[in-house]
Amino acid sequence: IMSQLFLGGKASSGKLNSWVEPSFGDLFGSSGLNSLPLAKAPLSGGNKSRAQPSGVDVGGKKPRKRKGALQAAKPVFPPRRQDSQEPQDEPWVQVYAPQLQAELAVHKKKVEEVEKWLRVHLDLNHGGAVLLLTGPSGCGKTATVHVLARDLGCQIQEWSNPVTTSEYRTDDSFRQTFDPDSRFNSFHWTSQTGAFQEFLLRANKYDRLPMRGDGQAQDRKLILVEDFPNQFYRQPGCLHDTLRRFARTGRRPLVFVVSDSLSGDSSSRLLFPKEVQEELGIRTISSPSHGASWYATLSASCEMTRCCRAVVVVFSDPEKAVLEQLCAGSSGDIRSAINSLQFSSFAEHSLEKGAWASKKGKSAASAARVPARPKGGNRSTRSAEVLDDSPAIGGKDTSLFLFRALGKILYCKREAYEGCEVPKLPSHLSVHQRDRMIVDPEVITHKQTCRSHMSGEFFSLYLHQNYPDFFSDMDDVARASEYLSDADFLTAEWSSRPTMSEYGSSVATRGLIYSNSARAQATSQSHVGFKPLHKPHWLHINKTYRENYLAAQSLFISFCLTPVSLMTELVPYLAQLSNPMRNQAQIAFIQDVGHLSLRRFPGRLKLEALGDKEPGGLDLDGESDDAGTQTTGQGTRTLPSSSQEPGADFPSSQPQPTTADALLDEEDILIEEYDSD
Amino acid sequence: MSLWVDKYRPTSLAKLDYHKDQANQLRNLVQCGDFPHLLVYGPSGAGKKTRIMCVLRELYGAGVEKLRIEHQSVTAPSKKKIEINTIASNYHLEVNPGDAGNSDRVVIQELIKTVAQSQQIQSSTQREFKVVLLTEVDRLTKDAQHALRRTMEKYMATCRLVLCCNSTSKVIAPIRSRCLAVRVPLPSVEEVCSVLTGVCRKEGLLLPPELAKQIAEKSGRNLRRALLMCEACRVQQYPFSADQDIPETDWEVYLRETANAIVSQQSPQRLMEVRTRLYELLTHCIPPEIIIKGLVTELLGNCDGHLKAEVAQMAAYYEHRLQLGSKAIYHLEAFVAKFMAIYKKFMEDGLDNFMF
């Protein structure tokens, strides 16, 4: 019941039916032609918009975008139609939301794909089809659905989580006063999950009541779910059951919109695991981000200028540099970019330049530099810059992808000291002379631990997996490995680990950088070329070790041996004896563990490439395993992830040179899939 | 068909093959009635466990040989459930507290309490105490060892402890002083040979003395290993020949190949290959300490005098790290890398000297 009906179609202001308009346009009490007889008298604007559960929300003629950052701050004003005088009261995100497909900032092919799907499944009786749209926040998932729905002339019925339970209570008490004899309404409460199921049921079964002035009959409807009841995050099984039921009985297409996040806790993976997707035939379309933060500027600023052309006309044209900086700061999130644009011009739009004055020098400089640089060449310095001066307004944390963080440490770029300031070491120490580092290792590890929730030890594991490729001299490797050993030693004690882990990763990173004497001078930094990075094996190995260990002990307990002699003496010799074992499990174990293939280089370990966009998910599994011997040293975090499993989860487990290429690749694959359906 | 090791394990003190004086002393100890806590230590494969089982049999008769495997679960104060396997007869309980990891303190206390609280039935005809046999005491945490100290005294009336470990250096002094320490040394080569010959005779096989000697030497006087080797020889070839190859375990061969790989080339790429091999060994449950020890033994063979000292020192350093650190591979690899660096330098210097 707490759904918001959107008028999808051509609900231009002229066609607005009479009962809608008063509820938004007029003052509250004046002509309360409310269709709901039960609705109580509204107290204030803010309450009102919430307390009208099934009101038709036509915020102007735009579909309302929820989650708009600014919007949340200003529900106090009753929404006004935009063609009335003051457009700045309304978030620009809504005011200038895309109306046509051409205006969508999403890649054209993606839009086509969604449109195709909708066309096929919008016909009635086609069965409950489910579409899952994923992508980073603010890339235009919801906007796509809205625009397409409008084009296809269907309504959107949207689920939103009920805000509080108090709503129900007031509602109930209200009903009680109306109907005191009713015994059923004494106290009515449903769980969010229940409410969600009911919503699906109703949205599925019943058409909207035909309204006066509604234009053509709208028998086409799609159900949109962006919010999930919290319960589903705890028990995704509930959702799956609901979905299964829906798949059997559904008549309407159901669209889920799920945002990805950079830090790896992708809710889409939690809510819609692969098996369920296959089982229910859920179609997944993921829109890629508008380029990651470091070279988003150009494309995103195009999007932005297009989106905001009206704005730009109305107000003084914001400088290009400002726009660029906003785009860079938003890391491809259009919504936040527009919001910050509005905010920046909102404060004092005549003094806009003043507000940017402090930033101007820097931003102008960077703007001047941007076009001059080839995209690939000096990315690292540039991104370091972007990372350092985060935009003043609306800047998002530009989180460093693991791939790049590792690269920074392993390639360890240096720059020569300028002329006089060279601090010279005496000649007998000159082997230790190093040029200045461009990056600060602590900054990188800090970014990793704080933003990507990756522990320092785990980061060191990644470094350890990959460092030998970057070294050429054996002495250097020995020194580097010693530093890594030191780092592990520092963080070994679980009780002091929280304090020491920073030092540990500092020792590991700085040690690695220092040891690489081939890259000690800026001038001598030979071109290493691209080296693929790999995921660490250790966690997997350690897990296998422990599993085998336990298995051995439980299988061969009757031999009463200590584990060491069991593993080094009994099992290997049993493998050589043709001793009939007691059970199948023992035989299998001996075959597996007792024998070592004596081929020179075993092929058991597959190197797993680390993708350039991977968040380097927190490997809780492995980590906690690892901490198993250390009692409860860690394990408070509960982010699910599975980077240990072969890259199946990550659509981009291969290094991807540029986003543009990635986009094309991915599209090709997806379209093939579609044809085969 | 069981293994020779188990099939011909002596079951009473009288039947023990070597250290007969000690066996006599143990028998006297049992017969004099008052039985102290025991701390049995000695290298692996010397027959500690066999000896302990013989003592138990002396104490309780054949009843101790009816063993059953029990899965017990102990709840720690932190509500964590710990599953542990125990082997028990009516008279004794055998636990390897190392299985419980860091919660070994709780496990030990709980198990001993359970055993000690139930009195022996028919104590007139039987001993009035039960025995708890703890293996691998040297792997107990300090915490657990201190807890053990108190528990030992508290339940002295109904329960005796037999502790079994490889070395007493990791057992805290208060425990050592509460126990009668019994050291079981390795059998000499001759003793191993006689045991092997005896077993083969019982199997109806003829073991050439040369081969027996070879096996005994190769096994490092570890009797269990010697018997397993002997049985593997039997599978490989019978009748035995005096100069036949004694089968080694796969992991030993693999480890030797790894050491050869380290010696033959020193480069970061080779280090990666060695790492893969180390991982392979680890997945086959070869403990990191054994790996490093094996590597050192193999590598030392390839070194010159003064290099040997350096390598041994390095190995000790990283073995120490290994014990204290949390992720073995760092330390194993650091050792390998360091060796590679030293060895490379050594070879290059040697080459220079040779040239001039």
Short mmCIF file of C-alpha atoms in Angstrom, two decimals, chain A residues 200-568:
data_model
loop_
_atom_site.label_atom_id
_atom_site.label_comp_id
_atom_site.label_asym_id
_atom_site.label_seq_id
_atom_site.Cartn_x
_atom_site.Cartn_y
_atom_site.Cartn_z
CA LEU A 200 4.13 -7.57 -5.07
CA LEU A 201 0.94 -9.51 -5.02
CA ARG A 202 -1.24 -6.50 -5.44
CA ALA A 203 0.90 -4.72 -7.90
CA ASN A 204 0.90 -7.87 -9.86
CA LYS A 205 -2.79 -8.61 -9.77
CA TYR A 206 -4.59 -5.37 -9.96
CA ASP A 207 -4.49 -2.63 -12.44
CA ARG A 208 -4.55 0.86 -11.23
CA LEU A 209 -7.96 2.29 -10.87
CA PRO A 210 -8.79 4.11 -14.02
CA MET A 211 -8.81 7.79 -13.26
CA ARG A 212 -10.64 10.55 -14.86
CA GLY A 213 -8.62 12.28 -17.48
CA ASP A 214 -6.08 9.62 -17.60
CA GLY A 215 -5.88 9.62 -21.31
CA GLN A 216 -5.48 6.26 -22.89
CA ALA A 217 -6.07 3.12 -20.95
CA GLN A 218 -2.87 1.99 -19.38
CA ASP A 219 -2.96 -1.68 -19.01
CA ARG A 220 0.79 -1.90 -19.10
CA LYS A 221 2.59 -1.66 -15.86
CA LEU A 222 5.94 -2.53 -14.49
CA ILE A 223 7.00 -2.96 -10.93
CA LEU A 224 10.11 -1.20 -9.79
CA VAL A 225 11.98 -2.08 -6.63
CA GLU A 226 14.89 0.03 -5.53
CA ASP A 227 14.62 -0.24 -1.80
CA PHE A 228 14.84 -3.59 -0.21
CA PRO A 229 13.34 -4.38 3.14
CA ASN A 230 16.22 -4.70 5.53
CA GLN A 231 15.31 -8.22 6.35
CA PHE A 232 16.38 -9.32 2.91
CA TYR A 233 19.92 -8.27 3.57
CA ARG A 234 20.00 -10.47 6.58
CA GLN A 235 18.23 -13.38 5.01
CA PRO A 236 18.43 -13.27 1.28
CA GLY A 237 16.50 -16.52 1.28
CA CYS A 238 13.30 -14.65 2.06
CA LEU A 239 13.69 -12.60 -1.06
CA HIS A 240 14.40 -15.65 -3.12
CA ASP A 241 11.27 -17.35 -1.90
CA THR A 242 9.23 -14.31 -2.67
CA LEU A 243 10.78 -14.13 -6.07
CA ARG A 244 10.11 -17.76 -6.78
CA ARG A 245 6.50 -17.23 -5.97
CA PHE A 246 6.48 -14.21 -8.18
CA ALA A 247 8.07 -16.10 -11.02
CA ARG A 248 5.26 -18.60 -10.91
CA THR A 249 2.37 -16.23 -10.71
CA GLY A 250 3.68 -12.95 -11.95
CA ARG A 251 2.12 -11.13 -14.81
CA ARG A 252 4.08 -7.94 -14.75
CA PRO A 253 7.71 -7.40 -15.35
CA LEU A 254 9.61 -6.71 -12.21
CA VAL A 255 12.65 -4.49 -12.28
CA PHE A 256 15.20 -4.35 -9.52
CA VAL A 257 17.67 -1.53 -9.36
CA VAL A 258 20.73 -2.16 -7.25
CA SER A 259 23.69 0.13 -6.88
CA ASP A 260 27.18 -1.24 -6.79
CA SER A 261 29.63 0.22 -4.43
CA LEU A 262 33.34 0.39 -4.73
CA SER A 263 34.17 -1.10 -1.43
CA GLY A 264 33.22 -4.54 -2.49
CA ASP A 265 30.09 -5.23 -0.52
CA SER A 266 28.04 -5.56 -3.59
CA SER A 267 24.52 -6.04 -2.44
CA SER A 268 23.55 -7.40 -5.81
CA ARG A 269 25.78 -10.36 -5.19
CA LEU A 270 24.28 -10.89 -1.79
CA LEU A 271 20.69 -10.47 -2.80
CA PHE A 272 20.91 -12.13 -6.15
CA PRO A 273 23.48 -14.87 -6.10
CA LYS A 274 24.30 -16.61 -9.32
CA GLU A 275 22.23 -19.70 -8.65
CA VAL A 276 19.10 -17.73 -8.01
CA GLN A 277 19.67 -15.64 -11.07
CA GLU A 278 19.89 -18.74 -13.14
CA GLU A 279 17.04 -20.47 -11.46
CA LEU A 280 14.62 -17.63 -11.99
CA GLY A 281 16.00 -16.50 -15.27
CA ILE A 282 16.78 -13.10 -13.95
CA ARG A 283 18.22 -10.92 -16.60
CA THR A 284 21.06 -8.75 -15.41
CA ILE A 285 22.14 -5.62 -17.15
CA SER A 286 24.88 -3.68 -15.56
CA SER A 287 25.65 -0.21 -16.67
CA PRO A 288 29.25 0.65 -16.27
CA SER A 289 30.29 3.77 -14.54
CA HIS A 290 30.98 6.85 -16.52
CA GLY A 291 34.63 6.24 -16.36
CA ALA A 292 36.48 6.00 -13.16
CA SER A 293 37.56 9.04 -11.36
CA TRP A 294 40.91 9.55 -12.91
CA TYR A 295 39.89 10.05 -16.43
CA ALA A 296 36.28 10.71 -16.09
CA THR A 297 36.56 14.37 -16.72
CA LEU A 298 36.02 14.58 -20.40
CA SER A 299 33.12 12.25 -20.86
CA ALA A 300 31.41 13.21 -17.68
CA SER A 301 31.68 16.85 -18.39
CA CYS A 302 30.02 16.26 -21.70
CA GLU A 303 27.20 14.49 -19.97
CA MET A 304 27.02 17.21 -17.51
CA THR A 305 26.95 20.07 -19.91
CA ARG A 306 24.21 18.30 -21.73
CA CYS A 307 22.26 17.62 -18.60
CA CYS A 308 22.69 21.11 -17.37
CA ARG A 309 22.41 23.08 -20.49
CA ALA A 310 19.30 24.74 -19.15
CA VAL A 311 21.11 25.60 -16.01
CA VAL A 312 23.94 27.03 -17.88
CA VAL A 313 21.61 29.25 -19.81
CA VAL A 314 19.83 30.52 -16.79
CA PHE A 315 22.83 31.26 -14.68
CA SER A 316 26.14 32.63 -15.47
CA ASP A 317 28.11 30.04 -17.27
CA PRO A 318 30.25 28.19 -14.76
CA GLU A 319 33.78 27.93 -15.82
CA LYS A 320 34.88 24.91 -17.63
CA ALA A 321 37.50 24.23 -15.01
CA VAL A 322 34.91 24.28 -12.31
CA LEU A 323 32.79 21.84 -14.20
CA GLU A 324 35.72 19.61 -14.74
CA GLN A 325 36.61 19.61 -11.15
CA LEU A 326 33.09 18.80 -10.16
CA CYS A 327 33.06 15.92 -12.55
CA ALA A 328 36.33 14.61 -11.29
CA GLY A 329 35.09 14.88 -7.76
CA SER A 330 31.91 13.03 -8.46
CA SER A 331 33.75 10.07 -9.98
CA GLY A 332 31.14 9.49 -12.58
CA ASP A 333 28.13 9.95 -10.38
CA ILE A 334 25.89 12.26 -12.34
CA ARG A 335 23.47 12.80 -9.54
CA SER A 336 26.06 14.00 -7.13
CA ALA A 337 27.71 16.07 -9.83
CA ILE A 338 24.49 17.89 -10.59
CA ASN A 339 23.71 18.31 -6.97
CA SER A 340 27.04 19.84 -6.27
CA LEU A 341 26.71 22.03 -9.30
CA GLN A 342 23.43 23.30 -8.02
CA PHE A 343 24.82 23.74 -4.60
CA SER A 344 27.79 25.66 -5.82
CA SER A 345 25.69 28.07 -7.78
CA PHE A 346 22.95 28.11 -5.25
CA ALA A 347 24.82 29.70 -2.43
CA GLU A 348 25.48 32.97 -4.16
CA HIS A 349 25.00 32.73 -7.76
CA SER A 350 26.29 36.14 -8.49
CA LEU A 351 29.40 35.51 -6.48
CA GLU A 352 29.93 32.11 -7.88
CA LYS A 353 33.32 32.95 -9.16
CA GLY A 354 34.31 34.16 -5.76
CA ALA A 355 33.37 30.90 -4.22
CA TRP A 356 35.68 29.17 -6.55
CA ALA A 357 38.41 31.71 -6.33
CA SER A 358 40.42 29.84 -3.81
CA LYS A 359 40.34 26.75 -5.89
CA LYS A 360 40.81 28.52 -9.09
CA GLY A 361 44.54 28.56 -9.29
CA LYS A 362 44.82 24.88 -8.84
CA SER A 363 41.93 23.85 -10.94
CA ALA A 364 42.94 26.11 -13.75
CA ALA A 365 46.37 24.64 -13.64
CA SER A 366 45.10 21.13 -13.76
CA ALA A 367 42.67 22.03 -16.46
CA ALA A 368 45.45 23.43 -18.48
CA ARG A 369 47.41 20.30 -18.04
CA VAL A 370 44.72 17.84 -18.80
CA PRO A 371 44.45 18.17 -22.53
CA ALA A 372 48.17 18.36 -22.94
CA ARG A 373 48.72 14.97 -21.48
CA PRO A 374 48.15 11.75 -23.27
CA LYS A 375 45.69 9.68 -21.39
CA GLY A 376 47.83 6.71 -20.62
CA GLY A 377 51.21 8.20 -20.11
CA ASN A 378 51.40 10.01 -16.88
CA ARG A 379 48.28 8.85 -15.28
CA SER A 380 49.78 8.13 -11.95
CA THR A 381 51.03 11.61 -11.29
CA ARG A 382 47.82 13.09 -12.42
CA SER A 383 45.65 10.84 -10.37
CA ALA A 384 47.78 11.54 -7.38
CA GLU A 385 46.97 15.15 -7.95
CA VAL A 386 43.29 14.48 -8.24
CA LEU A 387 43.43 12.43 -5.12
CA ASP A 388 45.13 15.14 -3.23
CA ASP A 389 42.98 18.12 -3.95
CA SER A 390 39.56 16.73 -3.50
CA PRO A 391 36.93 19.19 -4.61
CA ALA A 392 35.52 21.46 -2.02
CA ILE A 393 31.91 20.74 -2.72
CA GLY A 394 30.26 17.44 -3.12
CA GLY A 395 33.50 15.65 -3.65
CA LYS A 396 33.32 11.97 -3.18
CA ASP A 397 36.09 9.91 -1.79
CA THR A 398 37.97 8.80 -4.77
CA SER A 399 38.90 5.40 -3.60
CA LEU A 400 41.99 3.88 -5.02
CA PHE A 401 41.51 0.60 -6.71
CA LEU A 402 43.67 -2.16 -5.43
CA PHE A 403 45.24 -2.66 -8.78
CA ARG A 404 46.49 0.87 -8.88
CA ALA A 405 47.56 0.89 -5.28
CA LEU A 406 49.71 -2.16 -5.86
CA GLY A 407 51.09 -0.63 -9.00
CA LYS A 408 52.13 2.47 -7.16
CA ILE A 409 54.11 0.49 -4.65
CA LEU A 410 55.61 -1.97 -7.05
CA TYR A 411 56.55 0.44 -9.80
CA CYS A 412 57.66 2.97 -7.18
CA LYS A 413 58.01 6.03 -9.35
CA ARG A 414 60.64 8.47 -8.24
CA GLU A 415 61.61 11.94 -9.27
CA ALA A 416 65.03 13.45 -9.23
CA TYR A 417 65.92 16.08 -6.70
CA GLU A 418 66.37 19.46 -8.15
CA GLY A 419 69.89 20.78 -8.27
CA CYS A 420 71.13 22.06 -4.97
CA GLU A 421 68.88 20.32 -2.53
CA VAL A 422 70.32 16.90 -3.13
CA PRO A 423 71.19 15.41 0.23
CA LYS A 424 74.28 13.42 -0.56
CA LEU A 425 75.23 10.33 1.32
CA PRO A 426 78.91 9.66 1.94
CA SER A 427 80.48 7.51 -0.68
CA HIS A 428 80.58 4.32 1.31
CA LEU A 429 76.82 4.58 1.79
CA SER A 430 76.02 5.60 -1.72
CA VAL A 431 74.32 2.28 -2.42
CA HIS A 432 71.56 3.47 -0.20
CA GLN A 433 71.02 6.65 -2.13
CA ARG A 434 67.46 6.89 -3.40
CA ASP A 435 65.64 9.59 -5.24
CA ARG A 436 62.50 11.11 -3.87
CA MET A 437 59.38 9.01 -4.06
CA ILE A 438 56.42 10.45 -5.82
CA VAL A 439 53.84 8.67 -3.75
CA ASP A 440 53.64 8.32 -0.06
CA PRO A 441 53.19 4.65 0.81
CA GLU A 442 51.35 5.43 3.99
CA VAL A 443 48.76 7.38 2.06
CA ILE A 444 48.18 4.42 -0.18
CA THR A 445 47.90 1.86 2.54
CA HIS A 446 45.73 4.20 4.51
CA LYS A 447 43.41 4.56 1.57
CA GLN A 448 43.31 0.83 1.24
CA THR A 449 42.55 0.16 4.84
CA CYS A 450 40.09 2.97 5.36
CA ARG A 451 38.20 3.09 2.13
CA SER A 452 38.35 -0.39 0.81
CA HIS A 453 38.22 -2.04 4.20
CA MET A 454 41.20 -4.12 3.40
CA SER A 455 43.49 -5.01 6.19
CA GLY A 456 47.14 -4.12 5.99
CA GLU A 457 48.17 -7.74 6.18
CA PHE A 458 46.00 -8.61 3.27
CA PHE A 459 47.52 -5.80 1.28
CA SER A 460 50.95 -7.13 2.15
CA LEU A 461 49.89 -10.51 0.87
CA TYR A 462 49.05 -8.95 -2.45
CA LEU A 463 52.42 -7.26 -2.50
CA HIS A 464 54.13 -10.47 -1.60
CA GLN A 465 52.41 -12.34 -4.36
CA ASN A 466 53.58 -9.90 -6.97
CA TYR A 467 56.88 -8.38 -5.97
CA PRO A 468 59.41 -10.81 -7.50
CA ASP A 469 58.32 -9.85 -10.99
CA PHE A 470 59.48 -6.32 -10.42
CA PHE A 471 62.92 -7.16 -9.20
CA SER A 472 65.92 -8.23 -11.16
CA ASP A 473 68.68 -8.45 -8.61
CA MET A 474 68.79 -11.32 -6.15
CA ASP A 475 70.16 -9.20 -3.32
CA ASP A 476 67.25 -6.85 -3.69
CA VAL A 477 64.78 -9.67 -3.57
CA ALA A 478 66.41 -11.05 -0.47
CA ARG A 479 66.20 -7.68 1.21
CA ALA A 480 62.61 -7.18 0.16
CA SER A 481 61.60 -10.59 1.40
CA GLU A 482 63.26 -9.84 4.68
CA TYR A 483 61.19 -6.71 5.03
CA LEU A 484 58.05 -8.66 4.31
CA SER A 485 59.05 -11.19 6.90
CA ASP A 486 59.58 -8.33 9.34
CA ALA A 487 56.17 -6.96 8.56
CA ASP A 488 54.54 -10.27 9.30
CA PHE A 489 56.53 -10.59 12.45
CA LEU A 490 55.31 -7.21 13.62
CA THR A 491 51.69 -8.04 13.15
CA ALA A 492 51.83 -11.59 14.39
CA GLU A 493 50.68 -10.99 17.91
CA TRP A 494 46.94 -10.69 17.68
CA SER A 495 46.57 -8.64 20.82
CA SER A 496 48.76 -5.88 19.50
CA ARG A 497 47.74 -6.27 15.91
CA PRO A 498 45.39 -3.30 15.68
CA THR A 499 48.19 -0.99 16.69
CA MET A 500 50.94 -2.70 14.83
CA SER A 501 49.26 -3.35 11.53
CA GLU A 502 49.93 0.20 10.37
CA TYR A 503 53.59 -0.21 11.11
CA GLY A 504 53.54 -3.59 9.51
CA SER A 505 52.19 -2.34 6.24
CA SER A 506 54.49 0.62 6.41
CA VAL A 507 57.48 -1.63 6.77
CA ALA A 508 56.26 -3.85 3.98
CA THR A 509 55.60 -1.07 1.50
CA ARG A 510 58.59 1.08 2.29
CA GLY A 511 60.81 -1.94 2.49
CA LEU A 512 59.73 -3.08 -0.94
CA ILE A 513 60.19 0.35 -2.42
CA TYR A 514 63.59 0.83 -0.87
CA SER A 515 64.90 -2.59 -1.75
CA ASN A 516 64.31 -2.19 -5.42
CA SER A 517 67.69 -0.69 -6.14
CA ALA A 518 67.19 -0.94 -9.88
CA ARG A 519 64.56 1.72 -9.51
CA ALA A 520 66.45 3.85 -7.05
CA GLN A 521 67.06 6.82 -9.30
CA ALA A 522 64.51 8.62 -11.34
CA THR A 523 66.78 8.46 -14.34
CA SER A 524 67.56 4.81 -13.98
CA GLN A 525 63.98 3.72 -13.79
CA SER A 526 63.99 1.46 -16.72
CA HIS A 527 60.73 0.82 -18.40
CA VAL A 528 59.42 -2.28 -16.74
CA GLY A 529 56.43 -2.58 -18.96
CA PHE A 530 53.09 -3.89 -17.98
CA LYS A 531 53.16 -6.78 -15.60
CA PRO A 532 49.97 -8.54 -14.75
CA LEU A 533 49.18 -8.63 -11.08
CA HIS A 534 47.86 -11.68 -9.37
CA LYS A 535 45.83 -12.53 -6.37
CA PRO A 536 47.61 -14.05 -3.43
CA HIS A 537 47.61 -17.79 -3.07
CA TRP A 538 48.40 -17.87 0.55
CA LEU A 539 44.88 -17.77 1.90
CA HIS A 540 43.84 -20.60 -0.32
CA ILE A 541 46.92 -22.63 0.54
CA ASN A 542 46.52 -22.03 4.19
CA LYS A 543 42.92 -23.10 4.05
CA THR A 544 43.76 -26.28 2.20
CA TYR A 545 46.53 -26.97 4.64
CA ARG A 546 44.21 -26.69 7.56
CA GLU A 547 41.45 -28.68 5.95
CA ASN A 548 43.76 -31.49 4.99
CA TYR A 549 45.28 -31.43 8.41
CA LEU A 550 41.94 -31.81 10.11
CA ALA A 551 40.78 -34.39 7.62
CA ALA A 552 43.89 -36.45 8.21
CA GLN A 553 43.45 -36.33 11.90
CA SER A 554 39.88 -37.40 11.87
CA LEU A 555 40.45 -40.10 9.24
CA PHE A 556 43.47 -41.67 10.84
CA ILE A 557 42.67 -41.13 14.46
CA SER A 558 42.88 -44.82 15.16
CA PHE A 559 46.61 -44.74 14.54
CA CYS A 560 47.06 -42.53 17.58
CA LEU A 561 49.83 -40.50 16.04
CA THR A 562 50.85 -36.93 16.46
CA PRO A 563 49.91 -34.82 13.48
CA VAL A 564 53.47 -34.29 12.36
CA SER A 565 54.41 -37.93 12.22
CA LEU A 566 51.04 -38.66 10.73
CA MET A 567 51.59 -36.28 7.87
CA THR A 568 55.26 -36.84 7.28
#
